[in-house]
CSV table of C-alpha atoms and ligand atoms in Angstrom, one decimal:
chain,number,residue,atom,x,y,z
S,75,MET,CA,10.9,-19.7,-19.9
S,76,ASN,CA,9.2,-17.1,-22.1
S,77,LYS,CA,6.2,-16.5,-19.9
S,78,THR,CA,3.1,-15.1,-21.5
S,79,SER,CA,1.6,-11.9,-20.3
S,80,LEU,CA,-1.9,-13.3,-20.6
S,81,LYS,CA,-3.9,-14.2,-17.5
S,82,GLY,CA,-6.9,-16.4,-17.1
S,83,LYS,CA,-7.6,-20.1,-16.7
S,84,ILE,CA,-10.1,-22.3,-18.4
S,85,VAL,CA,-11.0,-25.9,-17.4
S,86,ILE,CA,-12.7,-28.0,-20.0
S,87,VAL,CA,-14.4,-31.2,-18.9
S,88,GLY,CA,-14.6,-33.6,-21.8
S,89,ALA,CA,-11.7,-34.2,-24.2
S,90,GLY,CA,-13.8,-35.4,-27.1
S,91,ASN,CA,-14.4,-33.7,-30.5
S,92,VAL,CA,-16.1,-30.7,-29.0
S,93,GLY,CA,-13.9,-30.3,-25.8
S,94,SER,CA,-10.6,-30.6,-27.7
S,95,THR,CA,-11.7,-28.3,-30.5
S,96,ILE,CA,-12.8,-25.6,-27.9
S,97,ALA,CA,-9.4,-26.0,-26.2
S,98,TYR,CA,-7.6,-25.5,-29.5
S,99,THR,CA,-9.8,-22.6,-30.6
S,100,ILE,CA,-9.3,-20.8,-27.3
S,101,LEU,CA,-5.5,-21.4,-27.5
S,102,MET,CA,-5.4,-20.0,-31.1
S,103,ASN,CA,-7.3,-17.0,-30.0
S,104,ASN,CA,-4.8,-16.2,-27.2
S,105,LEU,CA,-7.5,-15.8,-24.7
S,106,VAL,CA,-6.0,-17.3,-21.5
S,107,SER,CA,-2.6,-18.4,-20.1
S,108,GLU,CA,-3.8,-21.8,-18.8
S,109,ILE,CA,-6.1,-24.5,-20.3
S,110,VAL,CA,-6.7,-27.7,-18.4
S,111,ILE,CA,-8.6,-30.7,-19.9
S,112,ILE,CA,-10.3,-33.3,-17.7
S,113,ASP,CA,-11.8,-36.5,-19.0
S,114,VAL,CA,-12.8,-39.9,-17.5
S,115,ASN,CA,-10.6,-41.2,-20.3
S,116,LYS,CA,-7.4,-39.7,-18.8
S,117,GLU,CA,-5.2,-40.9,-21.7
S,118,LYS,CA,-7.4,-39.0,-24.2
S,119,ALA,CA,-7.1,-35.8,-22.1
S,120,LYS,CA,-3.4,-36.3,-21.8
S,121,GLY,CA,-3.0,-37.0,-25.6
S,122,GLU,CA,-5.0,-33.9,-26.6
S,123,ALA,CA,-3.0,-31.6,-24.3
S,124,LEU,CA,0.3,-33.1,-25.5
S,125,ASP,CA,-0.7,-32.7,-29.2
S,126,MET,CA,-1.4,-28.9,-28.6
S,127,ASN,CA,1.9,-28.5,-26.6
S,128,HIS,CA,3.8,-29.8,-29.6
S,129,GLY,CA,2.7,-26.7,-31.6
S,130,LEU,CA,3.6,-24.1,-28.9
S,131,ALA,CA,7.1,-23.6,-30.3
S,132,TYR,CA,5.4,-21.9,-33.3
S,133,PHE,CA,2.9,-20.0,-31.1
S,134,LYS,CA,3.6,-18.9,-27.5
S,135,GLN,CA,4.1,-20.2,-24.1
S,136,ILE,CA,0.6,-21.1,-22.9
S,137,SER,CA,0.1,-24.0,-20.4
S,138,VAL,CA,-2.1,-26.7,-21.8
S,139,ARG,CA,-2.4,-29.8,-19.7
S,140,SER,CA,-4.7,-32.6,-18.5
S,141,GLY,CA,-5.7,-32.5,-14.9
S,142,GLU,CA,-8.2,-33.3,-12.2
S,143,TYR,CA,-11.1,-31.4,-10.6
S,144,ASP,CA,-8.8,-29.6,-8.0
S,145,GLU,CA,-7.8,-27.4,-11.0
S,146,CYS,CA,-11.3,-25.9,-10.9
S,147,ALA,CA,-10.4,-24.0,-7.6
S,148,ASP,CA,-8.9,-21.0,-9.4
S,149,ALA,CA,-10.5,-21.4,-12.9
S,150,ASP,CA,-12.2,-18.4,-14.4
S,151,ILE,CA,-14.6,-20.5,-16.6
S,152,ILE,CA,-15.3,-24.2,-16.5
S,153,ILE,CA,-16.7,-25.6,-19.7
S,154,ILE,CA,-18.7,-28.8,-19.7
S,155,THR,CA,-18.5,-30.8,-22.9
S,156,ALA,CA,-18.6,-34.4,-21.5
S,157,GLY,CA,-21.3,-36.7,-22.7
S,158,ILE,CA,-22.4,-39.9,-24.3
S,159,ALA,CA,-23.5,-40.1,-27.9
S,160,ARG,CA,-26.9,-41.6,-28.7
S,161,LYS,CA,-26.8,-45.3,-29.4
S,162,PRO,CA,-28.9,-47.1,-32.0
S,163,GLY,CA,-32.4,-47.7,-30.6
S,164,GLN,CA,-31.9,-45.4,-27.6
S,165,THR,CA,-34.6,-42.7,-27.2
S,166,ARG,CA,-33.8,-39.0,-26.6
S,167,ILE,CA,-35.2,-39.3,-23.1
S,168,GLU,CA,-33.0,-42.3,-22.2
S,169,LEU,CA,-29.9,-40.5,-23.5
S,170,ALA,CA,-30.9,-37.3,-21.6
S,171,LYS,CA,-31.2,-39.4,-18.4
S,172,ILE,CA,-27.7,-40.7,-18.8
S,173,ASN,CA,-26.2,-37.3,-19.7
S,174,ILE,CA,-28.1,-35.6,-16.7
S,175,SER,CA,-26.5,-38.1,-14.3
S,176,ILE,CA,-23.1,-37.4,-15.8
S,177,ALA,CA,-23.7,-33.7,-15.6
S,178,LYS,CA,-24.7,-34.0,-11.9
S,179,ASP,CA,-21.6,-35.9,-11.0
S,180,ILE,CA,-19.4,-33.4,-12.9
S,181,THR,CA,-21.1,-30.5,-11.1
S,182,LYS,CA,-20.5,-32.1,-7.7
S,183,ASN,CA,-16.8,-32.6,-8.6
S,184,ILE,CA,-16.5,-28.9,-9.8
S,185,MET,CA,-18.3,-27.4,-6.7
S,186,ALA,CA,-16.1,-29.5,-4.3
S,187,TYR,CA,-13.2,-27.1,-5.4
S,188,ALA,CA,-14.6,-24.0,-7.1
S,189,LYS,CA,-16.0,-21.2,-5.0
S,190,ASN,CA,-18.0,-19.0,-7.4
S,191,PRO,CA,-17.2,-20.2,-10.9
S,192,ILE,CA,-18.8,-19.4,-14.2
S,193,ILE,CA,-19.9,-22.7,-15.8
S,194,LEU,CA,-20.4,-22.8,-19.6
S,195,VAL,CA,-22.5,-25.8,-20.6
S,196,VAL,CA,-22.1,-27.2,-24.1
S,197,SER,CA,-23.1,-30.9,-23.7
S,198,ASN,CA,-26.5,-31.8,-25.0
S,199,PRO,CA,-29.4,-31.5,-24.3
S,200,VAL,CA,-27.9,-28.1,-23.5
S,201,ASP,CA,-30.9,-26.3,-22.2
S,202,ILE,CA,-32.0,-29.2,-19.9
S,203,LEU,CA,-28.4,-29.6,-18.6
S,204,THR,CA,-28.0,-25.9,-18.0
S,205,TYR,CA,-31.1,-26.0,-15.9
S,206,ILE,CA,-30.0,-29.1,-14.0
S,207,ILE,CA,-26.4,-27.8,-13.4
S,208,GLN,CA,-27.7,-24.4,-12.2
S,209,LYS,CA,-30.0,-26.2,-9.6
S,210,GLU,CA,-27.3,-28.7,-8.6
S,211,SER,CA,-24.5,-26.1,-8.2
S,212,GLY,CA,-26.6,-23.6,-6.3
S,213,LEU,CA,-24.8,-20.8,-8.4
S,214,PRO,CA,-26.8,-17.8,-9.5
S,215,ALA,CA,-28.5,-18.2,-12.9
S,216,SER,CA,-26.2,-15.5,-14.3
S,217,ARG,CA,-23.2,-17.8,-13.8
S,218,VAL,CA,-24.4,-21.0,-15.4
S,219,ILE,CA,-24.5,-20.3,-19.1
S,220,GLY,CA,-25.6,-22.7,-21.8
S,221,SER,CA,-24.1,-22.2,-25.3
S,222,GLY,CA,-27.8,-22.4,-26.3
S,223,THR,CA,-28.6,-20.9,-29.6
S,224,THR,CA,-25.3,-19.1,-30.2
S,225,LEU,CA,-24.5,-21.7,-32.8
S,226,ASP,CA,-28.0,-21.6,-34.3
S,227,THR,CA,-27.8,-17.8,-34.5
S,228,ALA,CA,-24.5,-18.1,-36.4
S,229,ARG,CA,-26.0,-20.7,-38.7
S,230,LEU,CA,-29.0,-18.6,-39.5
S,231,ARG,CA,-26.8,-15.6,-40.2
S,232,TYR,CA,-24.5,-17.7,-42.4
S,233,LEU,CA,-27.4,-19.0,-44.4
S,234,LEU,CA,-28.9,-15.4,-44.8
S,235,SER,CA,-25.4,-14.1,-45.7
S,236,ALA,CA,-25.0,-16.7,-48.4
S,237,HIS,CA,-28.5,-16.1,-49.7
S,238,CYS,CA,-28.3,-12.3,-49.8
S,239,ASP,CA,-24.6,-12.1,-50.7
S,240,ILE,CA,-23.7,-9.8,-47.8
S,241,ASP,CA,-20.9,-10.2,-45.3
S,242,VAL,CA,-22.2,-12.4,-42.5
S,243,ARG,CA,-21.0,-9.8,-39.9
S,244,ASN,CA,-23.5,-7.3,-41.4
S,245,VAL,CA,-26.4,-9.7,-41.2
S,246,HIS,CA,-28.2,-9.2,-37.9
S,247,ALA,CA,-30.7,-11.9,-36.8
S,248,TYR,CA,-31.3,-14.0,-33.6
S,249,VAL,CA,-32.4,-17.5,-33.0
S,250,ILE,CA,-33.9,-17.8,-29.5
S,251,GLY,CA,-35.6,-20.5,-27.4
S,252,GLU,CA,-34.5,-24.2,-27.4
S,253,HIS,CA,-31.2,-25.3,-29.1
S,254,GLY,CA,-33.3,-27.7,-31.1
S,255,ASP,CA,-36.4,-28.2,-33.2
S,256,SER,CA,-38.6,-25.7,-31.3
S,257,GLU,CA,-36.1,-22.8,-31.7
S,258,VAL,CA,-37.5,-19.5,-33.0
S,259,ALA,CA,-36.0,-17.1,-35.5
S,260,VAL,CA,-36.8,-13.5,-34.6
S,261,TRP,CA,-37.6,-12.3,-38.1
S,262,SER,CA,-39.4,-9.2,-37.0
S,263,ARG,CA,-36.1,-7.8,-35.8
S,264,ALA,CA,-33.7,-9.3,-38.5
S,265,ASN,CA,-32.0,-6.7,-40.6
S,266,ILE,CA,-29.1,-5.8,-42.9
S,267,ALA,CA,-27.6,-2.3,-42.3
S,268,GLY,CA,-30.7,-1.5,-40.2
S,269,LYS,CA,-33.0,-2.4,-43.0
S,270,PRO,CA,-35.6,-5.1,-42.1
S,271,PHE,CA,-35.6,-8.0,-44.6
S,272,ASP,CA,-38.9,-6.9,-46.4
S,273,GLU,CA,-37.3,-3.5,-47.1
S,274,PHE,CA,-33.9,-5.0,-48.0
S,275,CYS,CA,-35.4,-7.4,-50.5
S,276,ASP,CA,-37.3,-4.6,-52.3
S,277,ASP,CA,-34.2,-3.1,-53.8
S,278,CYS,CA,-31.8,-6.1,-53.8
S,279,PRO,CA,-30.3,-6.7,-57.2
S,280,LYS,CA,-30.9,-10.5,-56.8
S,281,LYS,CA,-34.6,-9.8,-57.3
S,282,CYS,CA,-35.7,-13.0,-55.6
S,283,HIS,CA,-38.1,-10.6,-53.8
S,284,ALA,CA,-38.3,-12.5,-50.5
S,285,VAL,CA,-36.1,-14.7,-48.4
S,286,ASN,CA,-37.9,-18.1,-47.9
S,287,ARG,CA,-37.9,-17.7,-44.1
S,288,GLN,CA,-39.4,-21.1,-43.4
S,289,GLN,CA,-36.8,-22.9,-45.5
S,290,ILE,CA,-33.9,-20.9,-44.0
S,291,LEU,CA,-35.1,-21.7,-40.5
S,292,GLU,CA,-35.6,-25.4,-41.4
S,293,ASP,CA,-32.0,-25.5,-42.8
S,294,THR,CA,-30.7,-23.8,-39.7
S,295,ILE,CA,-32.4,-26.4,-37.5
S,296,THR,CA,-31.3,-29.4,-39.6
S,297,SER,CA,-27.7,-28.2,-40.3
S,298,GLY,CA,-26.2,-30.0,-37.3
S,299,ALA,CA,-27.7,-33.3,-38.4
S,300,GLU,CA,-26.5,-32.6,-42.0
S,301,ILE,CA,-22.9,-32.2,-40.7
S,302,ILE,CA,-23.2,-35.4,-38.7
S,303,ARG,CA,-24.4,-37.2,-41.8
S,304,LEU,CA,-21.5,-35.8,-43.8
S,305,LYS,CA,-18.6,-36.2,-41.4
S,306,GLY,CA,-19.9,-38.0,-38.2
S,307,ALA,CA,-19.8,-35.1,-35.7
S,308,THR,CA,-19.9,-31.3,-35.4
S,309,TYR,CA,-17.2,-29.4,-33.6
S,310,TYR,CA,-15.7,-26.4,-35.4
S,311,GLY,CA,-18.8,-24.3,-35.4
S,312,ILE,CA,-19.5,-25.0,-31.7
S,313,GLY,CA,-15.8,-24.5,-31.0
S,314,MET,CA,-16.0,-21.0,-32.4
S,315,ALA,CA,-19.3,-20.2,-30.7
S,316,ALA,CA,-18.0,-21.4,-27.3
S,317,THR,CA,-14.8,-19.4,-27.8
S,318,ARG,CA,-16.8,-16.3,-28.6
S,319,ILE,CA,-18.7,-16.7,-25.3
S,320,VAL,CA,-15.3,-17.3,-23.4
S,321,ALA,CA,-13.9,-14.1,-25.0
S,322,ALA,CA,-16.9,-12.0,-23.9
S,323,ILE,CA,-16.4,-13.2,-20.3
S,324,ILE,CA,-12.6,-13.1,-20.2
S,325,ASN,CA,-12.4,-9.6,-21.8
S,326,ASP,CA,-15.5,-8.3,-19.9
S,327,GLU,CA,-17.0,-7.3,-23.3
S,328,LYS,CA,-20.7,-6.8,-22.6
S,329,ALA,CA,-21.3,-8.7,-25.9
S,330,VAL,CA,-24.8,-9.5,-26.9
S,331,LEU,CA,-25.0,-13.3,-27.4
S,332,THR,CA,-28.0,-15.7,-27.5
S,333,VAL,CA,-26.9,-17.9,-24.6
S,334,SER,CA,-29.1,-20.1,-22.5
S,335,SER,CA,-29.9,-19.6,-18.8
S,336,VAL,CA,-32.6,-20.3,-16.2
S,337,LEU,CA,-35.1,-17.6,-16.8
S,338,GLY,CA,-37.0,-15.6,-14.2
S,339,GLY,CA,-40.1,-14.3,-16.0
S,340,GLU,CA,-38.8,-13.0,-19.3
S,341,TYR,CA,-41.7,-13.0,-21.8
S,342,ASN,CA,-43.6,-14.7,-19.0
S,343,VAL,CA,-41.3,-17.7,-19.0
S,344,SER,CA,-39.6,-18.9,-15.8
S,345,ASP,CA,-37.9,-21.9,-14.2
S,346,VAL,CA,-36.6,-23.3,-17.4
S,347,ALA,CA,-33.3,-22.6,-19.3
S,348,LEU,CA,-33.7,-21.1,-22.8
S,349,SER,CA,-31.8,-18.7,-25.0
S,350,LEU,CA,-32.4,-15.0,-25.3
S,351,PRO,CA,-30.1,-12.2,-26.4
S,352,CYS,CA,-28.0,-11.5,-23.2
S,353,VAL,CA,-25.3,-9.1,-22.3
S,354,VAL,CA,-22.3,-11.2,-21.4
S,355,ASP,CA,-19.4,-9.9,-19.3
S,356,SER,CA,-16.9,-11.0,-16.7
S,357,GLU,CA,-19.7,-11.8,-14.2
S,358,GLY,CA,-21.6,-14.0,-16.7
S,359,ILE,CA,-25.0,-12.8,-17.9
S,360,GLU,CA,-25.3,-9.2,-16.9
S,361,ARG,CA,-28.8,-8.7,-18.2
S,362,TYR,CA,-31.3,-9.7,-20.9
S,363,ILE,CA,-32.0,-7.5,-23.9
S,364,ASN,CA,-35.8,-7.6,-24.0
S,365,ILE,CA,-36.2,-7.1,-27.7
S,366,ARG,CA,-39.7,-6.3,-29.0
S,367,MET,CA,-41.0,-9.3,-30.8
S,368,SER,CA,-44.2,-10.1,-32.7
S,369,ASP,CA,-47.0,-11.9,-30.8
S,370,LYS,CA,-46.3,-15.0,-32.9
S,371,GLU,CA,-42.6,-15.0,-32.0
S,372,ILE,CA,-43.4,-14.6,-28.2
S,373,HIS,CA,-46.0,-17.4,-28.5
S,374,ASP,CA,-43.5,-19.7,-30.2
S,375,PHE,CA,-40.9,-18.9,-27.6
S,376,GLN,CA,-43.4,-19.8,-24.9
S,377,GLN,CA,-44.2,-23.0,-26.7
S,378,SER,CA,-40.5,-23.8,-26.8
S,379,SER,CA,-40.3,-23.4,-23.0
S,380,GLU,CA,-43.3,-25.7,-22.6
S,381,LYS,CA,-41.5,-28.3,-24.7
S,382,ILE,CA,-38.4,-28.2,-22.5
S,383,LYS,CA,-40.5,-28.3,-19.3
S,384,GLN,CA,-42.4,-31.3,-20.6
S,385,ALA,CA,-39.1,-33.1,-21.4
S,386,ILE,CA,-37.8,-32.4,-17.8
S,387,GLU,CA,-41.1,-33.9,-16.4
S,388,GLU,CA,-40.7,-37.0,-18.6
S,389,ILE,CA,-37.1,-37.4,-17.5
S,390,ASN,CA,-38.1,-37.1,-13.8
S,391,ALA,CA,-41.1,-39.5,-14.2
H,122,NAD,N1,-24.4,-27.2,-27.7
H,122,NAD,C1,-24.1,-27.4,-29.0
H,122,NAD,O1,-24.4,-26.6,-29.9
H,122,NAD,C2,-23.3,-28.7,-29.3
H,122,NAD,C3,-22.7,-28.9,-30.6
H,122,NAD,C4,-22.0,-30.1,-30.8
H,122,NAD,C5,-22.0,-31.0,-29.9
H,122,NAD,N2,-22.6,-30.8,-28.6
H,122,NAD,C6,-22.6,-31.8,-27.6
H,122,NAD,O2,-21.3,-31.8,-26.9
H,122,NAD,C7,-21.1,-33.1,-26.3
H,122,NAD,C8,-19.8,-33.7,-26.6
H,122,NAD,O3,-19.7,-34.0,-28.0
H,122,NAD,P1,-18.4,-34.7,-28.6
H,122,NAD,O4,-18.6,-34.8,-30.1
H,122,NAD,O5,-17.2,-34.0,-28.1
H,122,NAD,O6,-18.5,-36.2,-28.0
H,122,NAD,P2,-17.3,-37.2,-27.8
H,122,NAD,O7,-17.9,-38.5,-27.6
H,122,NAD,O8,-16.3,-37.0,-28.9
H,122,NAD,O9,-16.6,-36.7,-26.4
H,122,NAD,C9,-17.3,-36.8,-25.2
H,122,NAD,C10,-16.2,-36.9,-24.1
H,122,NAD,O10,-16.8,-36.9,-22.8
H,122,NAD,C11,-16.1,-37.8,-22.0
H,122,NAD,N3,-16.8,-38.2,-20.8
H,122,NAD,C12,-17.9,-39.0,-20.7
H,122,NAD,N4,-18.3,-39.0,-19.5
H,122,NAD,C13,-17.5,-38.2,-18.7
H,122,NAD,C14,-17.4,-37.8,-17.4
H,122,NAD,N5,-18.3,-38.4,-16.5
H,122,NAD,N6,-16.5,-37.0,-17.0
H,122,NAD,C15,-15.6,-36.5,-17.9
H,122,NAD,N7,-15.6,-36.8,-19.2
H,122,NAD,C16,-16.5,-37.7,-19.6
H,122,NAD,C17,-15.7,-39.0,-22.9
H,122,NAD,O11,-14.7,-39.8,-22.4
H,122,NAD,C18,-15.4,-38.3,-24.2
H,122,NAD,O12,-14.0,-38.0,-24.3
H,122,NAD,C19,-22.3,-34.0,-26.7
H,122,NAD,O13,-23.3,-33.9,-25.7
H,122,NAD,C20,-22.8,-33.2,-28.0
H,122,NAD,O14,-24.2,-33.5,-28.2
H,122,NAD,C21,-23.2,-29.7,-28.4
């Protein structure tokens, strides 16, 4: 057998749209030598793995298989994408309660085998689940990472790139806080080629004079719902965002990514999981980049934390 020289093993829990897309994106990016997919629906996990195996003849020899929780014992990263979609008439809190109980079960199963894993949480509500899974697993906060606002940051940068007609990779802007309605765009630090947006707009040939920040943030927040309206689910964007986080960990990159984690006093916020720009390497979150923000941005970030704390209280009530 033509063995790959790659190392590394990823376990993905949940073989739905998101889990299987993450598996495929990690595979196509050549990041690891083993990908294992676990799902309560064993046939689905088996089918997804088999489908990917049927393309390996045109790619390379990577092991993609379905499996059980014992596969977590030597996994570098375990990605949680399992969940139940919202049913008509069901409230967000009711859905959160169900997904929390699923997440707790999955965490117990993982920790029965894994010694000191890095867990990447993607299932929603991602900030609440990151918090619950960190507490349930007893792992350090640096090793339980929520995909958080990595997707929202990419969406904001895409929208700014399209508006300003500049390569998205040269548009620098962060979304922090909740992955959801209370998220915060850090406009005070957003820039193109080091130029803050006010300055950039002054001599931009488009002459629209100012980016409509409120509209762009609103479009960022609602773009997930818009994709669901158009095609029923979102999975490519999150597949690419999760793969970016996996690459940062597997390659020990020290990449700055807006992932979610249980905070310990950053901007006076603690004991809640929220996204901030973090340095991500092979140990998980190495540190936070405490960027200087405006008073309003700090206030909005703190409000976002209050919203999540209140939701956790409601769920526990
Ligand atoms: N964080 C983000 O930015 C982001 C983006 C998109 C989707 N999501 C979330 O990802 C999650 C998955 O979305 P999807 O579209 O893949 O859903 P899906 O319904 O297609 O797949 C969910 C899978 O989870 C499995 N599952 C359910 N309970 C399980 C358990 N106890 N153990 C193992 N597997 C279990 C189901 O069998 C199913 O295959 C949802 O919570 C969704 O909201 C997050």
